[in-house]
């Protein structure tokens, strides 16, 4: 149930949240803006590493004994490329806009356009206003698919909503709680600030209205409408609440798959209604561990459905690391990607590999009960793999 209306006086949130944002958005820009991103550069050593045969077919994925292959999978993780911090762009005067000490990779970082804000008094001020800790994520075909971002803070909430509007994002996927209590800790730690209203609020000069909220097991989905001047933008906010930091949501794998299917359905809906559908924003707290593990799973499912003879987790994560510094932090997260892809393969209809390969699967919905993950020898082996991965994480 959505909480009661919370009123706010009609003023800029800069006074309340300390943001540096002051927006003047030109609605015409939303009709003509295009994004130019250069393909991610690879050095020779990394290219040779990527060419090593690590690809799986759908059949091999189905029958992969992850528990027996765990040391090999961890070895893969250890050999992933780790870009130097020199690839990150430290923007002067913007450290307070970082939740942690990590900076985004300069080549792919999101820049908030000066077309959408008032003129600045200096070049330095303009550069700082354009900064947000987020990176564009391209797939293996250099198609813009996602933005990996930090969880918003009080002084970056306005920036975050500007990014949603600027990029015409069809969906936001949140894979963190607002606060989380680490194992052994006495007090919870702040992971992300609540950046959406209960009903309606003004963030900078963007009106944000929550139209509806639906609750499922471990998932909340909000239909949100943004308004600025004559511009109206609809976005779905998908909050997966069962993925705690440095843990694996192994009991909610089917829910993760449902989130991905729902996310893609919103992307397709935007593409039908508009000539342009922007990238989906995914964030946790730092925007590198859970965020990039989720993105790698989604990209892997796309491979599973479109090119079932060429499923390559190593290559996918390697590309992610060249676009978002520190992507997929832990070996357990890397192995979890295999586990979730294997689960998706088992849930896909058998005929799907031969037909409709241009479409993302729509075989899961939140209205359906999760399929049983036990009941035969094959599923028992899968459950044993889940237990082993948890014990080794």
Short mmCIF file of C-alpha atoms in Angstrom, two decimals:
data_model
loop_
_atom_site.label_atom_id
_atom_site.label_comp_id
_atom_site.label_asym_id
_atom_site.label_seq_id
_atom_site.Cartn_x
_atom_site.Cartn_y
_atom_site.Cartn_z
CA UNK A 1 0.00 0.00 0.00
CA UNK A 2 1.36 3.40 -0.93
CA UNK A 3 1.92 5.77 1.98
CA UNK A 4 -0.12 8.94 2.34
CA UNK A 5 0.64 12.09 0.38
CA UNK A 6 3.68 14.02 1.55
CA UNK A 7 3.57 17.69 0.67
CA UNK A 8 6.60 19.80 -0.06
CA UNK A 9 6.82 23.53 -0.43
CA UNK A 10 7.45 24.74 -3.94
CA UNK A 11 11.19 25.36 -3.86
CA UNK A 12 14.36 23.86 -5.22
CA UNK A 13 15.72 20.88 -3.36
CA UNK A 14 19.11 22.55 -3.40
CA UNK A 15 17.98 24.31 -0.21
CA UNK A 16 16.99 21.02 1.43
CA UNK A 17 19.54 18.55 0.05
CA UNK A 18 22.62 20.58 -0.78
CA UNK A 19 22.60 19.68 -4.48
CA UNK A 20 24.44 21.83 -6.98
CA UNK A 21 21.84 21.19 -9.68
CA UNK A 22 19.80 23.99 -11.20
CA UNK A 23 17.94 22.82 -14.28
CA UNK A 24 16.73 24.50 -17.40
CA UNK A 25 15.65 21.73 -19.74
CA UNK A 26 14.97 22.32 -23.40
CA UNK A 27 12.15 19.89 -24.35
CA UNK A 28 13.34 19.90 -27.96
CA UNK A 29 16.51 18.16 -26.89
CA UNK A 30 14.54 15.04 -26.06
CA UNK A 31 13.54 14.65 -29.68
CA UNK A 32 16.98 14.96 -31.20
CA UNK A 33 19.58 13.92 -28.65
CA UNK A 34 21.89 11.11 -29.71
CA UNK A 35 24.63 9.40 -27.81
CA UNK A 36 28.07 8.88 -29.26
CA UNK A 37 30.24 6.36 -27.44
CA UNK A 38 33.45 5.00 -28.87
CA UNK A 39 33.91 1.21 -28.79
CA UNK A 40 35.82 0.05 -25.73
CA UNK A 41 39.53 -0.23 -26.52
CA UNK A 42 41.33 -3.49 -25.77
CA UNK A 43 45.08 -3.95 -25.51
CA UNK A 44 46.76 -6.96 -27.12
CA UNK A 45 47.21 -8.94 -23.90
CA UNK A 46 43.57 -8.54 -22.93
CA UNK A 47 42.47 -9.46 -26.45
CA UNK A 48 44.50 -12.69 -26.31
CA UNK A 49 43.03 -13.48 -22.90
CA UNK A 50 39.51 -12.95 -24.23
CA UNK A 51 40.15 -15.33 -27.12
CA UNK A 52 40.79 -18.29 -24.82
CA UNK A 53 38.02 -20.88 -25.27
CA UNK A 54 35.64 -20.30 -22.37
CA UNK A 55 32.40 -20.32 -24.33
CA UNK A 56 29.60 -22.70 -23.41
CA UNK A 57 26.73 -24.01 -25.47
CA UNK A 58 23.28 -24.16 -23.97
CA UNK A 59 23.68 -27.93 -23.56
CA UNK A 60 27.02 -27.49 -21.77
CA UNK A 61 25.55 -24.84 -19.49
CA UNK A 62 22.64 -27.11 -18.56
CA UNK A 63 24.95 -29.97 -17.58
CA UNK A 64 27.72 -27.89 -16.01
CA UNK A 65 28.49 -29.21 -12.53
CA UNK A 66 29.19 -25.87 -10.91
CA UNK A 67 30.17 -27.42 -7.58
CA UNK A 68 32.83 -29.59 -9.25
CA UNK A 69 33.96 -26.67 -11.44
CA UNK A 70 34.10 -24.07 -8.69
CA UNK A 71 37.91 -23.91 -8.52
CA UNK A 72 38.06 -23.50 -12.31
CA UNK A 73 35.40 -20.77 -12.20
CA UNK A 74 37.32 -18.98 -9.45
CA UNK A 75 40.44 -19.30 -11.60
CA UNK A 76 38.56 -17.61 -14.44
CA UNK A 77 37.67 -14.79 -12.07
CA UNK A 78 41.30 -14.40 -11.03
CA UNK A 79 42.35 -14.02 -14.67
CA UNK A 80 39.80 -11.29 -15.46
CA UNK A 81 41.37 -8.03 -16.66
CA UNK A 82 41.61 -5.35 -13.99
CA UNK A 83 41.88 -1.90 -15.55
CA UNK A 84 44.22 0.53 -13.84
CA UNK A 85 42.80 3.34 -11.73
CA UNK A 86 44.38 5.63 -14.33
CA UNK A 87 41.37 4.81 -16.52
CA UNK A 88 39.14 6.51 -13.95
CA UNK A 89 38.47 10.21 -14.29
CA UNK A 90 38.79 12.26 -11.13
CA UNK A 91 36.79 15.43 -11.64
CA UNK A 92 37.98 18.33 -9.52
CA UNK A 93 35.48 19.47 -6.92
CA UNK A 94 33.24 16.41 -7.28
CA UNK A 95 34.51 14.02 -4.60
CA UNK A 96 31.47 14.88 -2.45
CA UNK A 97 29.32 13.42 -5.23
CA UNK A 98 30.87 9.97 -4.72
CA UNK A 99 29.36 7.67 -2.12
CA UNK A 100 32.67 5.81 -1.93
CA UNK A 101 36.24 6.54 -3.02
CA UNK A 102 35.79 5.02 -6.49
CA UNK A 103 35.66 7.21 -9.59
CA UNK A 104 33.99 6.24 -12.89
CA UNK A 105 36.00 5.25 -15.95
CA UNK A 106 36.41 8.40 -18.01
CA UNK A 107 35.76 6.93 -21.44
CA UNK A 108 32.25 5.72 -20.62
CA UNK A 109 31.12 7.97 -17.78
CA UNK A 110 27.72 9.64 -18.00
CA UNK A 111 27.81 13.41 -18.38
CA UNK A 112 24.77 15.47 -17.49
CA UNK A 113 24.27 17.71 -20.48
CA UNK A 114 24.62 21.48 -20.21
CA UNK A 115 21.64 21.71 -22.58
CA UNK A 116 19.40 20.82 -19.66
CA UNK A 117 20.54 23.43 -17.14
CA UNK A 118 21.14 27.11 -16.66
CA UNK A 119 24.40 28.63 -17.83
CA UNK A 120 27.28 28.46 -15.38
CA UNK A 121 29.61 31.18 -14.18
CA UNK A 122 32.73 29.19 -15.01
CA UNK A 123 33.94 26.17 -16.95
CA UNK A 124 34.91 24.42 -13.70
CA UNK A 125 31.40 24.86 -12.32
CA UNK A 126 29.92 23.50 -15.55
CA UNK A 127 32.16 20.41 -15.42
CA UNK A 128 31.20 19.73 -11.80
CA UNK A 129 27.50 20.13 -12.53
CA UNK A 130 27.77 17.59 -15.33
CA UNK A 131 29.31 14.96 -13.03
CA UNK A 132 27.52 11.86 -11.77
CA UNK A 133 29.13 8.58 -10.69
CA UNK A 134 27.70 6.40 -13.44
CA UNK A 135 28.94 4.63 -16.57
CA UNK A 136 27.32 3.61 -19.84
CA UNK A 137 27.37 -0.16 -20.47
CA UNK A 138 27.46 -1.46 -24.04
CA UNK A 139 26.85 -5.05 -25.08
CA UNK A 140 29.19 -7.11 -27.28
CA UNK A 141 27.71 -5.40 -30.37
CA UNK A 142 28.49 -1.93 -28.95
CA UNK A 143 24.79 -1.29 -28.37
CA UNK A 144 23.99 0.91 -25.38
CA UNK A 145 22.00 -1.22 -22.94
CA UNK A 146 22.56 -0.09 -19.34
CA UNK A 147 23.91 2.54 -17.01
CA UNK A 148 25.72 1.27 -13.91
CA UNK A 149 25.43 3.85 -11.15
CA UNK A 150 26.04 4.51 -7.49
CA UNK A 151 23.07 4.67 -5.15
CA UNK A 152 21.93 8.31 -4.84
CA UNK A 153 22.88 10.47 -1.86
CA UNK A 154 21.00 13.53 -0.57
CA UNK A 155 23.19 15.85 -2.65
CA UNK A 156 22.93 13.73 -5.84
CA UNK A 157 19.21 12.91 -5.91
CA UNK A 158 18.46 15.80 -8.28
CA UNK A 159 21.32 14.68 -10.52
CA UNK A 160 19.96 11.14 -10.58
CA UNK A 161 16.49 12.19 -11.75
CA UNK A 162 18.05 14.48 -14.35
CA UNK A 163 19.97 11.46 -15.66
CA UNK A 164 16.74 9.44 -15.84
CA UNK A 165 15.07 12.21 -17.83
CA UNK A 166 18.08 13.00 -20.02
CA UNK A 167 18.63 9.35 -20.96
CA UNK A 168 14.90 8.58 -21.34
CA UNK A 169 15.39 5.54 -19.14
CA UNK A 170 12.55 2.98 -19.36
CA UNK A 171 13.37 1.30 -16.04
CA UNK A 172 15.48 1.69 -12.91
CA UNK A 173 16.61 -1.52 -11.19
CA UNK A 174 17.64 -1.11 -7.55
CA UNK A 175 19.51 -4.04 -6.01
CA UNK A 176 20.20 -2.78 -2.50
CA UNK A 177 18.30 -1.86 0.61
CA UNK A 178 18.41 1.65 2.04
CA UNK A 179 20.22 0.29 5.10
CA UNK A 180 21.91 -3.07 5.63
CA UNK A 181 23.48 -4.64 8.68
CA UNK A 182 26.72 -6.48 7.88
CA UNK A 183 27.44 -9.76 9.63
CA UNK A 184 28.73 -9.06 13.13
CA UNK A 185 27.88 -5.36 13.01
CA UNK A 186 25.85 -3.76 15.78
CA UNK A 187 24.32 -1.03 13.65
CA UNK A 188 23.07 -0.96 10.05
CA UNK A 189 25.00 0.98 7.44
CA UNK A 190 23.49 3.47 5.01
CA UNK A 191 23.62 1.99 1.49
CA UNK A 192 21.37 4.31 -0.48
CA UNK A 193 19.10 7.26 0.19
CA UNK A 194 15.39 7.08 -0.59
CA UNK A 195 15.34 9.14 -3.77
CA UNK A 196 11.69 8.65 -4.79
CA UNK A 197 8.60 10.16 -3.12
CA UNK A 198 5.75 8.32 -1.47
CA UNK A 199 3.38 10.10 -3.83
CA UNK A 200 4.73 13.32 -5.31
CA UNK A 201 7.72 15.61 -4.89
CA UNK A 202 9.85 18.09 -6.80
CA UNK A 203 13.51 17.19 -7.29
CA UNK A 204 15.27 20.26 -8.56
CA UNK A 205 12.77 21.37 -11.17
CA UNK A 206 11.57 17.88 -12.12
CA UNK A 207 8.19 16.77 -10.78
CA UNK A 208 8.19 13.12 -9.78
CA UNK A 209 4.89 11.31 -9.21
CA UNK A 210 4.40 7.71 -8.13
CA UNK A 211 1.33 6.49 -10.01
CA UNK A 212 1.15 2.97 -8.61
CA UNK A 213 3.09 0.49 -6.48
CA UNK A 214 2.91 -3.30 -6.66
CA UNK A 215 4.46 -5.61 -4.08
CA UNK A 216 5.71 -9.12 -4.79
CA UNK A 217 7.93 -11.56 -2.93
CA UNK A 218 11.20 -9.64 -2.57
CA UNK A 219 10.28 -7.12 -5.28
CA UNK A 220 8.52 -3.75 -5.42
CA UNK A 221 7.59 -2.17 -8.76
CA UNK A 222 6.57 1.48 -9.03
CA UNK A 223 5.20 3.28 -12.05
CA UNK A 224 6.69 6.77 -11.90
CA UNK A 225 5.99 9.79 -14.09
CA UNK A 226 8.48 12.64 -14.51
CA UNK A 227 7.34 16.05 -15.67
CA UNK A 228 9.33 19.09 -16.69
CA UNK A 229 7.66 21.85 -18.67
CA UNK A 230 6.02 20.04 -21.63
CA UNK A 231 8.12 16.90 -21.22
CA UNK A 232 6.51 13.82 -19.65
CA UNK A 233 8.47 10.63 -19.13
CA UNK A 234 7.26 7.30 -17.72
CA UNK A 235 9.69 5.00 -15.92
CA UNK A 236 9.34 1.82 -13.87
CA UNK A 237 11.27 1.55 -10.62
CA UNK A 238 12.01 -2.10 -9.82
CA UNK A 239 13.35 -2.62 -6.31
CA UNK A 240 14.76 -6.07 -5.55
CA UNK A 241 15.09 -6.09 -1.75
CA UNK A 242 16.65 -9.51 -1.11
CA UNK A 243 20.21 -8.96 -2.33
CA UNK A 244 22.32 -7.86 0.62
CA UNK A 245 25.87 -6.59 0.20
CA UNK A 246 28.52 -9.34 0.01
CA UNK A 247 25.84 -12.04 0.03
CA UNK A 248 24.14 -14.11 -2.66
CA UNK A 249 20.32 -14.21 -3.01
CA UNK A 250 20.29 -17.90 -3.90
CA UNK A 251 16.76 -18.43 -2.61
CA UNK A 252 15.48 -15.69 -4.92
CA UNK A 253 17.04 -16.66 -8.24
CA UNK A 254 13.67 -17.07 -9.96
CA UNK A 255 12.68 -13.61 -8.69
CA UNK A 256 15.87 -12.17 -10.21
CA UNK A 257 14.91 -13.73 -13.53
CA UNK A 258 11.42 -12.28 -13.25
CA UNK A 259 12.93 -8.84 -12.59
CA UNK A 260 15.02 -9.15 -15.75
CA UNK A 261 12.03 -10.25 -17.83
CA UNK A 262 9.93 -7.37 -16.45
CA UNK A 263 12.77 -4.93 -17.09
CA UNK A 264 13.04 -6.02 -20.72
CA UNK A 265 9.28 -5.79 -21.20
CA UNK A 266 9.44 -2.13 -20.14
CA UNK A 267 12.33 -1.56 -22.53
CA UNK A 268 10.28 -3.09 -25.36
CA UNK A 269 7.25 -1.01 -24.38
CA UNK A 270 9.28 2.19 -24.68
CA UNK A 271 10.65 1.09 -28.05
CA UNK A 272 7.11 0.55 -29.34
CA UNK A 273 5.91 3.94 -28.14
CA UNK A 274 8.99 5.96 -29.06
CA UNK A 275 11.68 6.02 -31.69
CA UNK A 276 14.25 5.87 -28.92
CA UNK A 277 14.39 3.87 -25.69
CA UNK A 278 17.26 4.79 -23.44
CA UNK A 279 19.46 2.54 -21.33
CA UNK A 280 18.18 0.88 -18.18
CA UNK A 281 19.77 2.25 -15.00
CA UNK A 282 20.96 -0.35 -12.49
CA UNK A 283 22.36 0.61 -9.10
CA UNK A 284 23.21 -0.81 -5.70
CA UNK A 285 25.35 1.19 -3.28
CA UNK A 286 28.75 1.49 -4.98
CA UNK A 287 27.38 0.39 -8.35
CA UNK A 288 30.06 -2.22 -9.06
CA UNK A 289 29.41 -5.51 -7.23
CA UNK A 290 25.71 -6.35 -7.18
CA UNK A 291 24.98 -3.88 -9.97
CA UNK A 292 27.43 -5.36 -12.46
CA UNK A 293 26.68 -8.94 -11.41
CA UNK A 294 23.03 -8.24 -12.26
CA UNK A 295 23.96 -6.63 -15.59
CA UNK A 296 26.23 -9.57 -16.46
CA UNK A 297 23.36 -11.96 -15.74
CA UNK A 298 21.03 -9.96 -18.01
CA UNK A 299 23.60 -9.84 -20.81
CA UNK A 300 24.22 -13.57 -20.37
CA UNK A 301 20.51 -14.32 -20.68
CA UNK A 302 20.46 -12.31 -23.89
CA UNK A 303 23.28 -14.53 -25.19
CA UNK A 304 21.48 -17.65 -24.00
CA UNK A 305 18.35 -16.74 -25.93
CA UNK A 306 19.86 -15.23 -29.09
CA UNK A 307 23.12 -17.17 -29.51
CA UNK A 308 22.68 -20.36 -27.43
CA UNK A 309 25.87 -21.86 -28.85
CA UNK A 310 27.98 -18.94 -27.62
CA UNK A 311 27.49 -18.21 -23.91
CA UNK A 312 30.62 -16.47 -22.62
CA UNK A 313 30.56 -15.21 -19.03
CA UNK A 314 34.27 -14.39 -18.97
CA UNK A 315 34.09 -12.15 -22.03
CA UNK A 316 30.94 -10.45 -20.73
CA UNK A 317 32.48 -9.57 -17.37
CA UNK A 318 35.76 -8.55 -19.01
CA UNK A 319 33.90 -6.01 -21.15
CA UNK A 320 32.01 -4.79 -18.10
CA UNK A 321 35.28 -4.14 -16.28
CA UNK A 322 36.49 -1.92 -19.09
CA UNK A 323 33.33 0.16 -18.80
CA UNK A 324 32.74 0.27 -15.02
CA UNK A 325 35.75 0.11 -12.72
CA UNK A 326 35.69 -2.85 -10.32
CA UNK A 327 32.72 -4.55 -12.00
CA UNK A 328 31.81 -7.88 -10.30
CA UNK A 329 33.88 -7.63 -7.14
CA UNK A 330 33.98 -11.15 -5.72
CA UNK A 331 34.58 -14.68 -7.06
CA UNK A 332 31.29 -15.79 -5.52
CA UNK A 333 29.45 -13.15 -7.54
CA UNK A 334 31.17 -14.42 -10.68
CA UNK A 335 30.14 -18.02 -9.96
CA UNK A 336 26.63 -16.78 -9.16
CA UNK A 337 26.33 -15.54 -12.76
CA UNK A 338 26.82 -19.12 -13.98
CA UNK A 339 24.30 -20.39 -11.45
CA UNK A 340 21.57 -17.95 -12.48
CA UNK A 341 22.16 -18.53 -16.20
CA UNK A 342 21.90 -22.26 -15.60
CA UNK A 343 18.60 -21.70 -13.80
CA UNK A 344 17.29 -19.62 -16.67
CA UNK A 345 18.26 -22.31 -19.16
CA UNK A 346 16.23 -24.84 -17.17
CA UNK A 347 13.19 -22.57 -17.10
CA UNK A 348 13.20 -21.71 -20.81
CA UNK A 349 10.83 -23.67 -23.03
CA UNK A 350 12.75 -26.21 -25.04
CA UNK A 351 11.55 -24.82 -28.36
CA UNK A 352 12.82 -21.35 -27.59
CA UNK A 353 16.33 -22.06 -28.89
CA UNK A 354 14.88 -22.76 -32.35
CA UNK A 355 12.39 -19.90 -32.61
CA UNK A 356 11.87 -16.25 -31.69
CA UNK A 357 15.57 -15.77 -31.14
CA UNK A 358 15.29 -12.04 -31.75
CA UNK A 359 13.10 -11.60 -28.69
CA UNK A 360 13.88 -11.58 -25.01
CA UNK A 361 11.94 -14.35 -23.22
CA UNK A 362 8.58 -13.43 -21.73
CA UNK A 363 8.05 -16.80 -20.08
CA UNK A 364 8.11 -15.55 -16.48
CA UNK A 365 5.79 -13.13 -14.76
CA UNK A 366 5.22 -12.09 -11.18
CA UNK A 367 1.67 -13.43 -11.36
CA UNK A 368 3.07 -16.95 -11.64
CA UNK A 369 4.33 -18.95 -8.72
CA UNK A 370 8.01 -19.80 -8.88
CA UNK A 371 8.61 -23.20 -10.37
CA UNK A 372 9.80 -25.83 -7.97
CA UNK A 373 13.55 -26.14 -7.66
CA UNK A 374 13.43 -29.69 -6.38
CA UNK A 375 11.81 -32.95 -7.24
CA UNK A 376 14.22 -34.92 -9.42
CA UNK A 377 17.87 -35.91 -9.49
CA UNK A 378 18.80 -33.08 -11.86
CA UNK A 379 17.22 -30.48 -9.61
CA UNK A 380 18.75 -32.08 -6.52
CA UNK A 381 22.20 -31.64 -8.07
CA UNK A 382 21.37 -28.02 -8.82
CA UNK A 383 20.30 -27.41 -5.21
CA UNK A 384 23.52 -29.00 -3.98
CA UNK A 385 25.46 -26.56 -6.17
CA UNK A 386 23.56 -23.68 -4.59
CA UNK A 387 24.47 -24.91 -1.11
CA UNK A 388 28.13 -25.31 -2.01
CA UNK A 389 28.35 -21.84 -3.54
CA UNK A 390 26.80 -20.31 -0.42
CA UNK A 391 29.28 -22.13 1.80
CA UNK A 392 32.21 -20.90 -0.31
CA UNK A 393 31.08 -17.27 -0.66
#
